[in-house]
Coordinates of N, CA, C and O in Angstrom, one line a residue:
M1 N 78.3 43.1 104.1 CA 78.4 41.9 105.0 C 77.9 40.9 104.2 O 76.8 40.9 103.9
P2 N 78.7 39.8 104.2 CA 78.2 38.7 103.6 C 77.1 37.9 104.1 O 77.3 37.7 105.4
G3 N 76.6 37.3 103.2 CA 75.3 36.3 103.7 C 75.9 34.6 103.9 O 77.3 34.5 103.3
I4 N 75.2 33.9 104.0 CA 76.0 32.5 103.9 C 76.6 31.8 102.8 O 77.6 31.5 102.5
D5 N 76.1 32.2 101.6 CA 76.4 31.7 100.1 C 78.0 32.5 100.1 O 79.0 31.9 99.6
E6 N 78.1 33.7 99.9 CA 78.7 34.4 99.8 C 80.1 34.2 100.9 O 81.2 33.8 100.3
C7 N 80.1 34.0 102.2 CA 81.1 33.7 103.1 C 81.6 32.3 102.6 O 83.0 32.1 102.9
L8 N 80.8 31.5 102.4 CA 81.3 30.1 102.1 C 82.2 30.2 100.7 O 83.2 29.6 100.4
L9 N 81.7 30.8 99.9 CA 82.8 31.2 98.6 C 83.8 31.9 98.8 O 84.9 31.4 98.2
E10 N 83.7 32.7 99.8 CA 85.1 33.5 100.1 C 86.1 32.7 100.9 O 87.2 32.5 101.0
A11 N 85.5 31.6 102.1 CA 86.3 30.8 102.4 C 87.0 29.5 101.5 O 88.1 29.3 101.6
M12 N 86.3 29.6 100.4 CA 86.9 28.3 99.4 C 88.2 29.0 98.6 O 88.7 28.4 97.7
T13 N 88.3 30.4 98.9 CA 89.1 31.2 98.0 C 90.6 31.1 98.9 O 91.8 31.3 98.3
L14 N 90.8 30.2 100.3 CA 91.8 30.2 100.8 C 92.7 29.1 100.1 O 92.1 28.0 99.7
P15 N 94.0 29.1 100.1 CA 95.2 28.3 99.8 C 94.4 26.7 100.4 O 94.5 26.8 101.6
G16 N 94.4 25.7 99.7 CA 94.3 24.3 100.2 C 92.5 24.0 100.5 O 92.6 22.9 100.8
A17 N 91.8 25.2 100.5 CA 90.4 24.9 100.7 C 90.0 24.0 100.1 O 90.0 23.7 98.6
R18 N 89.1 22.8 100.5 CA 88.5 21.7 99.7 C 87.0 21.8 100.1 O 86.4 21.2 99.1
G19 N 86.7 22.0 100.9 CA 85.3 22.4 101.5 C 84.8 23.4 102.6 O 86.1 23.6 103.7
A20 N 83.7 23.9 102.7 CA 83.4 24.5 103.7 C 82.0 24.3 104.0 O 81.2 24.1 103.0
A21 N 81.6 24.7 105.1 CA 79.8 24.8 105.6 C 79.7 25.9 106.9 O 80.7 26.5 107.7
I22 N 78.7 26.0 107.1 CA 78.0 26.8 108.1 C 76.9 26.1 108.6 O 76.5 25.4 108.0
V23 N 76.9 25.6 109.8 CA 76.4 24.5 110.5 C 76.1 25.0 111.7 O 76.4 25.9 112.6
D24 N 74.7 24.5 112.2 CA 73.9 24.8 113.5 C 74.3 23.9 114.6 O 73.9 22.6 114.2
W25 N 75.2 23.9 115.2 CA 75.8 22.8 116.5 C 74.8 22.5 117.3 O 75.0 21.6 117.9
T26 N 73.5 23.2 117.2 CA 72.4 22.4 118.2 C 71.7 21.0 117.4 O 71.7 20.2 117.9
S27 N 71.5 21.4 116.1 CA 70.8 20.4 115.0 C 71.4 19.4 114.5 O 71.2 18.7 114.0
G28 N 72.9 20.3 114.4 CA 73.8 19.3 113.4 C 73.2 19.3 112.1 O 74.2 18.8 111.4
L29 N 72.6 20.5 111.6 CA 71.8 20.6 110.1 C 73.3 21.7 109.6 O 73.5 22.7 110.4
A30 N 73.6 21.4 108.2 CA 74.2 22.5 107.4 C 73.4 23.7 107.1 O 72.3 23.0 106.4
L31 N 73.8 24.8 107.3 CA 73.1 25.5 106.8 C 73.1 26.2 105.4 O 72.5 26.8 104.7
G32 N 74.5 25.6 105.1 CA 74.9 25.8 103.8 C 76.4 25.1 103.5 O 77.2 24.9 104.6
S33 N 76.5 24.6 102.4 CA 77.9 24.1 102.3 C 78.6 24.3 100.6 O 77.7 24.6 99.8
V34 N 79.8 24.2 100.6 CA 80.2 24.2 99.3 C 81.6 23.1 99.0 O 82.3 23.1 100.2
G35 N 81.9 22.8 98.2 CA 83.4 22.1 98.0 C 82.9 20.7 98.1 O 82.1 20.3 98.2
D36 N 83.9 20.2 98.7 CA 84.3 18.5 98.8 C 83.7 18.3 100.4 O 83.7 19.4 101.1
S37 N 83.7 17.1 100.8 CA 83.1 16.8 102.1 C 84.4 15.6 102.3 O 84.2 14.5 101.9
P38 N 84.8 15.3 103.5 CA 85.7 14.5 103.8 C 85.5 13.0 103.5 O 86.0 12.2 103.3
N39 N 83.7 12.9 104.0 CA 83.5 11.5 103.8 C 82.4 11.2 102.7 O 81.6 10.8 102.6
K40 N 82.6 12.2 102.1 CA 81.5 12.6 100.6 C 80.0 12.7 100.8 O 79.4 12.7 100.0
D41 N 80.0 13.3 101.9 CA 78.6 13.5 102.4 C 78.3 14.8 103.5 O 78.6 14.6 104.2
H42 N 77.9 16.0 102.7 CA 77.9 17.2 103.5 C 77.1 17.0 104.5 O 77.5 17.5 105.9
E43 N 76.0 16.2 104.6 CA 74.9 16.3 105.9 C 75.4 15.3 106.9 O 75.5 16.2 108.6
A44 N 76.5 14.3 106.7 CA 77.1 13.2 107.4 C 78.0 14.5 108.2 O 78.5 14.2 109.5
T45 N 78.9 15.2 107.5 CA 80.1 15.9 108.1 C 79.5 17.1 109.0 O 80.0 17.4 110.2
A46 N 78.0 17.5 108.5 CA 77.7 18.9 109.0 C 77.4 18.1 110.8 O 77.7 18.6 112.0
A47 N 76.9 16.9 110.9 CA 76.3 16.3 112.0 C 77.6 15.9 113.0 O 77.4 15.9 114.0
E48 N 78.8 15.6 112.1 CA 79.7 14.9 113.0 C 80.6 16.3 113.5 O 80.9 16.1 114.7
T49 N 80.8 17.1 112.7 CA 81.5 18.4 113.3 C 80.6 19.1 114.5 O 81.1 19.6 115.4
A50 N 79.3 19.0 114.4 CA 78.3 19.6 115.2 C 78.6 19.0 116.7 O 78.7 19.8 117.6
E51 N 79.0 17.6 116.4 CA 79.0 16.8 118.0 C 80.5 17.1 118.4 O 80.5 17.5 119.7
V52 N 81.5 17.6 117.6 CA 82.8 18.0 118.2 C 82.7 19.5 118.7 O 83.0 19.6 119.9
A53 N 81.9 20.3 117.9 CA 81.7 21.7 118.5 C 80.8 21.8 119.6 O 81.1 22.5 120.5
R54 N 79.8 20.9 119.9 CA 79.1 20.8 120.9 C 79.8 20.5 122.5 O 79.7 21.0 123.4
S55 N 80.8 19.5 122.2 CA 81.3 19.2 123.2 C 82.4 20.1 123.4 O 82.4 20.3 125.0
A56 N 82.9 20.8 122.9 CA 83.8 21.7 123.1 C 83.0 23.2 123.5 O 83.6 23.7 124.6
A57 N 81.8 23.4 123.5 CA 81.2 24.5 123.8 C 80.8 24.5 125.1 O 80.3 25.3 125.8
E58 N 80.3 23.1 125.4 CA 79.2 22.9 126.5 C 80.0 22.1 127.5 O 80.3 22.2 128.7
Y59 N 81.0 21.5 127.4 CA 82.0 20.9 128.5 C 82.6 22.0 128.9 O 83.4 22.8 128.5
R60 N 83.1 21.9 130.4 CA 83.7 22.9 131.3 C 85.3 22.4 131.2 O 86.0 23.5 131.5
A61 N 85.9 21.6 130.6 CA 87.2 21.4 130.4 C 88.0 22.3 129.7 O 89.0 22.7 130.0
F62 N 87.1 23.1 129.0 CA 87.8 24.3 128.3 C 87.8 25.9 129.0 O 87.9 26.7 128.3
V63 N 87.2 25.8 129.8 CA 86.5 27.3 130.6 C 87.8 27.5 131.6 O 87.9 26.5 132.5
E64 N 88.5 28.7 131.4 CA 89.1 29.0 132.3 C 88.3 29.3 133.7 O 87.5 29.9 133.6
S65 N 89.1 28.8 134.8 CA 88.4 29.2 136.0 C 88.4 30.8 136.4 O 89.2 31.5 136.2
H66 N 87.4 31.4 137.4 CA 87.4 32.7 137.4 C 87.1 32.8 138.7 O 85.8 31.9 139.4
D67 N 87.2 33.6 139.6 CA 87.3 33.8 140.9 C 87.3 32.6 141.9 O 86.8 32.3 142.7
G68 N 88.4 31.5 141.5 CA 88.7 30.2 142.3 C 87.4 29.0 142.2 O 87.8 28.3 142.4
F69 N 86.7 29.5 141.0 CA 85.6 28.4 140.7 C 86.1 27.7 139.5 O 85.4 28.2 138.3
P70 N 86.7 26.5 139.3 CA 86.9 25.8 138.0 C 85.7 25.6 137.3 O 84.6 25.0 137.9
G71 N 85.8 25.8 136.0 CA 84.6 25.2 134.9 C 83.5 26.8 135.2 O 82.5 26.3 134.5
E72 N 83.5 27.5 135.9 CA 82.7 28.6 136.0 C 82.8 29.3 134.6 O 83.7 29.5 134.0
A73 N 81.4 29.7 134.1 CA 81.3 30.4 133.1 C 81.6 31.6 133.2 O 81.6 32.3 134.0
P74 N 82.2 32.4 131.8 CA 83.1 33.7 132.2 C 82.0 34.3 132.1 O 80.8 34.6 132.0
P75 N 82.4 35.9 132.8 CA 81.4 36.6 133.1 C 80.4 37.3 132.2 O 79.4 37.7 132.3
D76 N 81.0 37.2 131.1 CA 80.5 38.2 129.6 C 79.4 37.1 128.9 O 78.8 37.2 128.1
E77 N 79.3 35.9 129.2 CA 78.2 35.0 128.7 C 78.8 34.3 127.5 O 78.0 33.6 126.9
R78 N 79.9 34.8 126.6 CA 80.3 34.5 125.7 C 81.1 33.0 125.6 O 81.3 32.5 126.9
L79 N 81.0 32.2 124.2 CA 81.6 30.9 124.4 C 82.8 30.9 124.9 O 83.8 31.7 124.3
P80 N 83.4 30.3 125.7 CA 85.0 30.3 125.9 C 85.5 29.7 124.9 O 86.9 30.1 125.2
V81 N 85.4 29.1 124.0 CA 86.2 28.9 122.6 C 86.0 29.4 121.7 O 84.6 29.8 121.5
E82 N 86.8 29.8 120.9 CA 87.0 30.7 119.6 C 86.6 29.8 118.4 O 85.9 29.9 117.4
D83 N 87.8 29.0 118.1 CA 87.7 28.1 117.3 C 88.5 26.5 117.7 O 89.1 26.8 119.0
L84 N 88.3 25.9 116.8 CA 88.9 24.3 117.1 C 89.5 23.8 115.9 O 89.4 24.1 114.6
L85 N 90.9 23.2 116.1 CA 91.6 23.0 114.9 C 92.0 21.1 115.3 O 92.5 20.8 116.2
L86 N 91.4 20.4 114.3 CA 91.8 19.2 114.0 C 92.8 18.9 113.0 O 92.7 19.3 111.6
S87 N 93.7 18.3 113.1 CA 94.7 17.8 111.7 C 94.9 16.2 111.6 O 94.5 15.4 112.7
T88 N 94.6 16.2 110.7 CA 94.7 14.6 110.2 C 96.0 14.2 109.0 O 96.7 15.3 109.0
R89 N 96.2 12.9 108.9 CA 97.2 12.9 107.9 C 97.0 13.8 106.6 O 98.2 13.8 106.1
N90 N 95.8 13.9 106.0 CA 95.4 14.5 104.8 C 95.1 16.0 105.0 O 95.0 16.7 103.9
G91 N 94.7 16.4 106.0 CA 93.9 17.7 106.3 C 93.9 18.4 107.5 O 94.2 17.8 108.3
F92 N 93.7 19.4 107.4 CA 93.1 20.3 108.6 C 91.9 20.5 108.8 O 91.1 20.9 107.4
H93 N 91.0 20.5 109.7 CA 89.8 20.7 109.8 C 89.6 21.9 110.8 O 89.8 22.0 112.1
V94 N 89.0 22.9 110.5 CA 88.9 24.4 111.2 C 87.3 24.5 111.3 O 86.6 24.7 110.6
I95 N 87.1 24.7 112.8 CA 86.0 25.3 113.2 C 85.8 26.2 114.0 O 86.7 26.4 115.0
R96 N 85.3 27.6 113.4 CA 85.2 28.8 114.1 C 83.7 29.2 114.4 O 82.8 29.2 113.9
F97 N 83.7 29.3 115.7 CA 82.1 29.5 116.1 C 82.1 31.4 115.9 O 82.8 31.9 115.9
V98 N 80.6 31.3 115.5 CA 80.1 32.6 115.1 C 79.4 33.3 116.4 O 78.3 32.8 116.6
E99 N 79.8 34.6 116.7 CA 79.2 35.0 117.7 C 78.2 36.0 117.2 O 78.5 36.4 116.2
T100 N 76.9 36.1 117.6 CA 75.7 36.9 117.4 C 75.1 37.5 118.4 O 75.5 37.3 119.5
S101 N 74.6 38.7 118.1 CA 73.7 39.1 119.2 C 72.6 38.7 119.7 O 72.1 39.0 121.0
F102 N 72.0 37.5 119.1 CA 71.3 36.5 119.6 C 72.0 35.2 120.0 O 73.2 34.9 119.7
D103 N 71.2 34.2 120.5 CA 71.7 33.3 121.2 C 72.1 32.1 119.9 O 71.5 31.4 119.5
S104 N 73.1 32.5 119.3 CA 74.0 31.7 118.3 C 74.4 30.2 118.5 O 75.3 30.2 119.4
S105 N 74.0 29.3 117.9 CA 74.6 28.1 117.7 C 75.5 27.5 116.5 O 74.9 26.7 116.0
V106 N 75.9 28.5 115.8 CA 76.5 28.4 114.5 C 77.9 28.6 114.5 O 78.7 29.3 115.4
F107 N 78.5 27.6 113.5 CA 80.1 27.9 113.5 C 80.3 27.9 111.8 O 79.5 26.9 111.1
L108 N 81.3 28.1 111.7 CA 82.0 27.8 110.2 C 82.8 26.9 110.2 O 83.8 26.4 111.3
Y109 N 82.8 25.8 109.2 CA 83.8 24.8 109.0 C 84.7 24.7 108.1 O 83.9 25.2 106.8
L110 N 85.7 24.4 107.7 CA 86.8 24.4 106.9 C 87.7 23.5 106.8 O 88.1 23.2 107.9
W111 N 87.3 22.7 105.6 CA 88.6 21.8 105.4 C 89.6 22.0 104.4 O 89.2 22.5 103.4
L112 N 90.8 21.7 104.8 CA 92.1 22.3 104.4 C 93.1 21.1 103.7 O 93.0 20.4 104.7
D113 N 93.7 21.1 102.6 CA 94.4 19.9 102.3 C 95.7 20.4 103.0 O 96.0 21.6 103.4
R114 N 96.3 19.3 103.6 CA 97.1 19.5 104.5 C 98.4 20.1 104.0 O 99.3 20.7 104.2
D115 N 98.7 19.7 102.8 CA 99.9 20.0 101.7 C 100.0 21.1 101.1 O 101.0 22.2 101.3
T116 N 98.6 22.0 100.8 CA 98.8 23.3 100.3 C 97.8 24.2 101.2 O 98.2 25.4 100.6
G117 N 97.6 23.9 102.4 CA 96.6 25.0 103.2 C 97.5 25.8 104.2 O 98.7 25.1 104.2
N118 N 97.2 26.7 104.5 CA 97.9 27.8 105.4 C 97.0 27.7 106.5 O 96.2 28.6 106.5
L119 N 97.3 27.2 107.6 CA 96.2 27.1 108.6 C 96.2 28.6 109.4 O 95.2 28.7 109.7
A120 N 97.3 29.2 109.6 CA 97.4 30.7 110.1 C 96.4 31.5 109.4 O 95.8 32.2 109.9
L121 N 96.8 31.6 108.2 CA 95.9 32.3 107.2 C 94.2 32.1 107.3 O 93.5 33.1 107.4
A122 N 94.1 30.7 107.6 CA 92.6 30.2 107.5 C 92.0 30.9 108.9 O 90.8 31.0 108.9
R123 N 92.7 30.5 109.8 CA 92.1 30.8 111.4 C 91.9 32.4 111.1 O 90.9 33.1 111.5
I124 N 92.8 33.0 110.6 CA 92.8 34.8 110.4 C 91.5 35.4 109.5 O 90.4 35.9 109.9
R125 N 91.2 34.5 108.6 CA 90.3 34.7 107.5 C 88.7 34.6 108.0 O 87.9 34.9 107.9
L126 N 88.9 33.3 108.8 CA 87.7 32.7 109.2 C 87.1 33.2 110.7 O 85.9 33.6 110.7
R127 N 88.2 34.0 111.2 CA 87.5 35.0 112.1 C 86.9 36.4 111.5 O 86.1 36.9 112.1
D128 N 87.6 36.5 110.6 CA 86.9 37.9 110.0 C 85.7 37.7 109.2 O 85.1 38.2 109.3
L129 N 85.4 36.4 108.5 CA 84.6 36.1 108.1 C 83.2 35.8 109.1 O 82.0 36.5 109.1
S130 N 83.7 35.3 110.3 CA 82.4 35.0 111.2 C 82.1 36.5 111.9 O 81.1 36.5 112.3
E131 N 82.8 37.2 112.3 CA 82.6 38.9 112.3 C 81.7 39.6 111.5 O 81.0 40.3 112.0
R132 N 82.1 39.3 110.2 CA 81.0 40.0 108.7 C 79.8 39.0 108.7 O 79.0 39.9 108.3
L133 N 79.7 38.0 109.2 CA 78.6 37.0 108.4 C 77.2 37.8 109.0 O 76.9 38.0 109.9
V134 N 76.4 37.5 108.2 CA 74.9 38.2 108.3 C 74.1 36.8 108.3 O 73.8 36.1 107.5
L135 N 73.6 36.7 109.5 CA 72.5 35.7 109.6 C 71.1 35.9 109.7 O 70.9 36.9 110.7
M136 N 70.3 35.5 108.9 CA 68.9 36.2 109.3 C 67.7 35.3 109.2 O 68.2 33.9 108.9

């Protein structure tokens, strides 16, 4: 089971990977980062992607209705969002939420080159990494 550093290095083996980070979306702090950053500042990127992740995780617009009550939390208390995909003119940004046995607020962030990146493969691999990641 990979830790933070191993997880990030494995993410960087994906075709087109330009940068990766593990971020706490509550604080906006990067627990680890590797490669490049879209704005040349890993900490600023962590804070900015945390804002996007927090919005998706906390706002009820992305929650399916249950028992006829729009915006009601799912019965199993898991986050309603698995991952977020943002496309820009030059790249793809993938945010994958990490589910843990404790109240986790961590996600994997991957920046892919638009021309050489494989978005489908990135989603599959990030899902696998998020399931195997060991946080202590």
